[in-house]
Amino acid sequence: MNKSELIEQISNRSGLPLASSRKALEAVVETISAALASGDRVQLVGFGTFKVTARAAREGRNPQTGAVINIPATKTPSFTAGAELKKNVNN
């Protein structure tokens, strides 16, 4: 499902016009992104939790030359599925 199809489904299920459904989806995505950027976590009970995890700096190898390279520390977004989502996926 792509973004347009998701907006269409939101519109069908909520009864909102497509334009309002698009604005609602974009507002949710922007709010989650802003919360993660500030270091907060977003927990939607039953659906899951969005959070930022830290990756430590480490050494890697160039697969072509075998040379050792330094990979810097980074932060990455992650998602952990909630119980209801897991249940729905497995049924």
Short mmCIF file of C-alpha atoms in Angstrom, two decimals:
data_model
loop_
_atom_site.label_atom_id
_atom_site.label_comp_id
_atom_site.label_asym_id
_atom_site.label_seq_id
_atom_site.Cartn_x
_atom_site.Cartn_y
_atom_site.Cartn_z
CA MET A 1 0.00 0.00 0.00
CA ASN A 2 1.42 3.40 -0.94
CA LYS A 3 0.63 6.80 0.58
CA SER A 4 -2.23 7.56 -1.84
CA GLU A 5 -3.87 4.22 -1.13
CA LEU A 6 -3.48 4.76 2.62
CA ILE A 7 -5.12 8.18 2.36
CA GLU A 8 -7.97 6.62 0.38
CA GLN A 9 -8.46 3.96 3.08
CA ILE A 10 -8.42 6.60 5.83
CA SER A 11 -11.05 8.56 3.90
CA ASN A 12 -13.24 5.47 3.40
CA ARG A 13 -13.07 4.37 7.04
CA SER A 14 -13.44 7.82 8.63
CA GLY A 15 -15.89 9.43 6.22
CA LEU A 16 -13.55 12.41 5.81
CA PRO A 17 -12.89 13.92 2.39
CA LEU A 18 -9.62 12.94 0.70
CA ALA A 19 -8.07 16.37 1.33
CA SER A 20 -8.81 16.17 5.06
CA SER A 21 -7.52 12.60 5.22
CA ARG A 22 -4.28 13.68 3.52
CA LYS A 23 -3.84 16.55 6.01
CA ALA A 24 -4.54 14.23 8.95
CA LEU A 25 -2.00 11.65 7.80
CA GLU A 26 0.64 14.30 7.12
CA ALA A 27 0.02 15.83 10.56
CA VAL A 28 0.48 12.44 12.26
CA VAL A 29 3.70 11.71 10.35
CA GLU A 30 5.11 15.20 11.04
CA THR A 31 4.22 14.95 14.74
CA ILE A 32 5.91 11.56 15.12
CA SER A 33 8.98 12.81 13.22
CA ALA A 34 9.23 15.93 15.38
CA ALA A 35 8.89 13.91 18.58
CA LEU A 36 11.63 11.50 17.51
CA ALA A 37 13.90 14.39 16.45
CA SER A 38 13.62 15.85 19.96
CA GLY A 39 14.46 12.50 21.54
CA ASP A 40 10.96 11.58 22.67
CA ARG A 41 9.30 8.25 22.07
CA VAL A 42 5.79 7.86 20.68
CA GLN A 43 3.72 4.99 22.05
CA LEU A 44 0.41 4.06 20.47
CA VAL A 45 -1.02 1.43 22.81
CA GLY A 46 -1.88 -1.73 20.90
CA PHE A 47 -0.14 -0.54 17.73
CA GLY A 48 3.47 -0.02 18.77
CA THR A 49 6.24 2.31 19.87
CA PHE A 50 8.42 4.59 17.76
CA LYS A 51 11.75 5.54 19.34
CA VAL A 52 15.31 6.55 18.51
CA THR A 53 18.11 4.09 19.20
CA ALA A 54 21.82 4.86 19.28
CA ARG A 55 24.38 2.89 17.31
CA ALA A 56 27.90 2.98 18.69
CA ALA A 57 30.89 3.83 16.53
CA ARG A 58 32.55 0.73 15.15
CA GLU A 59 35.09 -0.55 12.69
CA GLY A 60 34.05 -2.07 9.41
CA ARG A 61 35.79 -3.44 6.36
CA ASN A 62 35.62 -2.41 2.72
CA PRO A 63 34.49 -5.65 1.04
CA GLN A 64 36.50 -4.96 -2.12
CA THR A 65 39.83 -4.05 -0.56
CA GLY A 66 39.56 -5.43 2.96
CA ALA A 67 40.71 -2.07 4.32
CA VAL A 68 39.51 -1.17 7.81
CA ILE A 69 37.15 1.82 7.91
CA ASN A 70 35.71 3.70 10.87
CA ILE A 71 31.92 3.87 10.96
CA PRO A 72 30.74 6.83 13.08
CA ALA A 73 28.10 6.62 15.81
CA THR A 74 24.59 7.34 14.57
CA LYS A 75 21.02 7.55 15.78
CA THR A 76 18.35 5.59 13.96
CA PRO A 77 14.55 5.43 14.26
CA SER A 78 13.05 2.12 15.28
CA PHE A 79 9.59 0.66 15.69
CA THR A 80 8.46 -2.07 18.04
CA ALA A 81 5.09 -3.62 17.24
CA GLY A 82 2.45 -3.74 19.97
CA ALA A 83 0.44 -6.77 21.05
CA GLU A 84 -2.69 -5.92 19.03
CA LEU A 85 -0.71 -5.33 15.84
CA LYS A 86 1.15 -8.62 16.27
CA LYS A 87 -2.15 -10.41 16.88
CA ASN A 88 -3.74 -8.90 13.76
CA VAL A 89 -0.75 -9.76 11.58
CA ASN A 90 -0.69 -13.37 12.77
CA ASN A 91 -4.42 -14.02 12.26
#
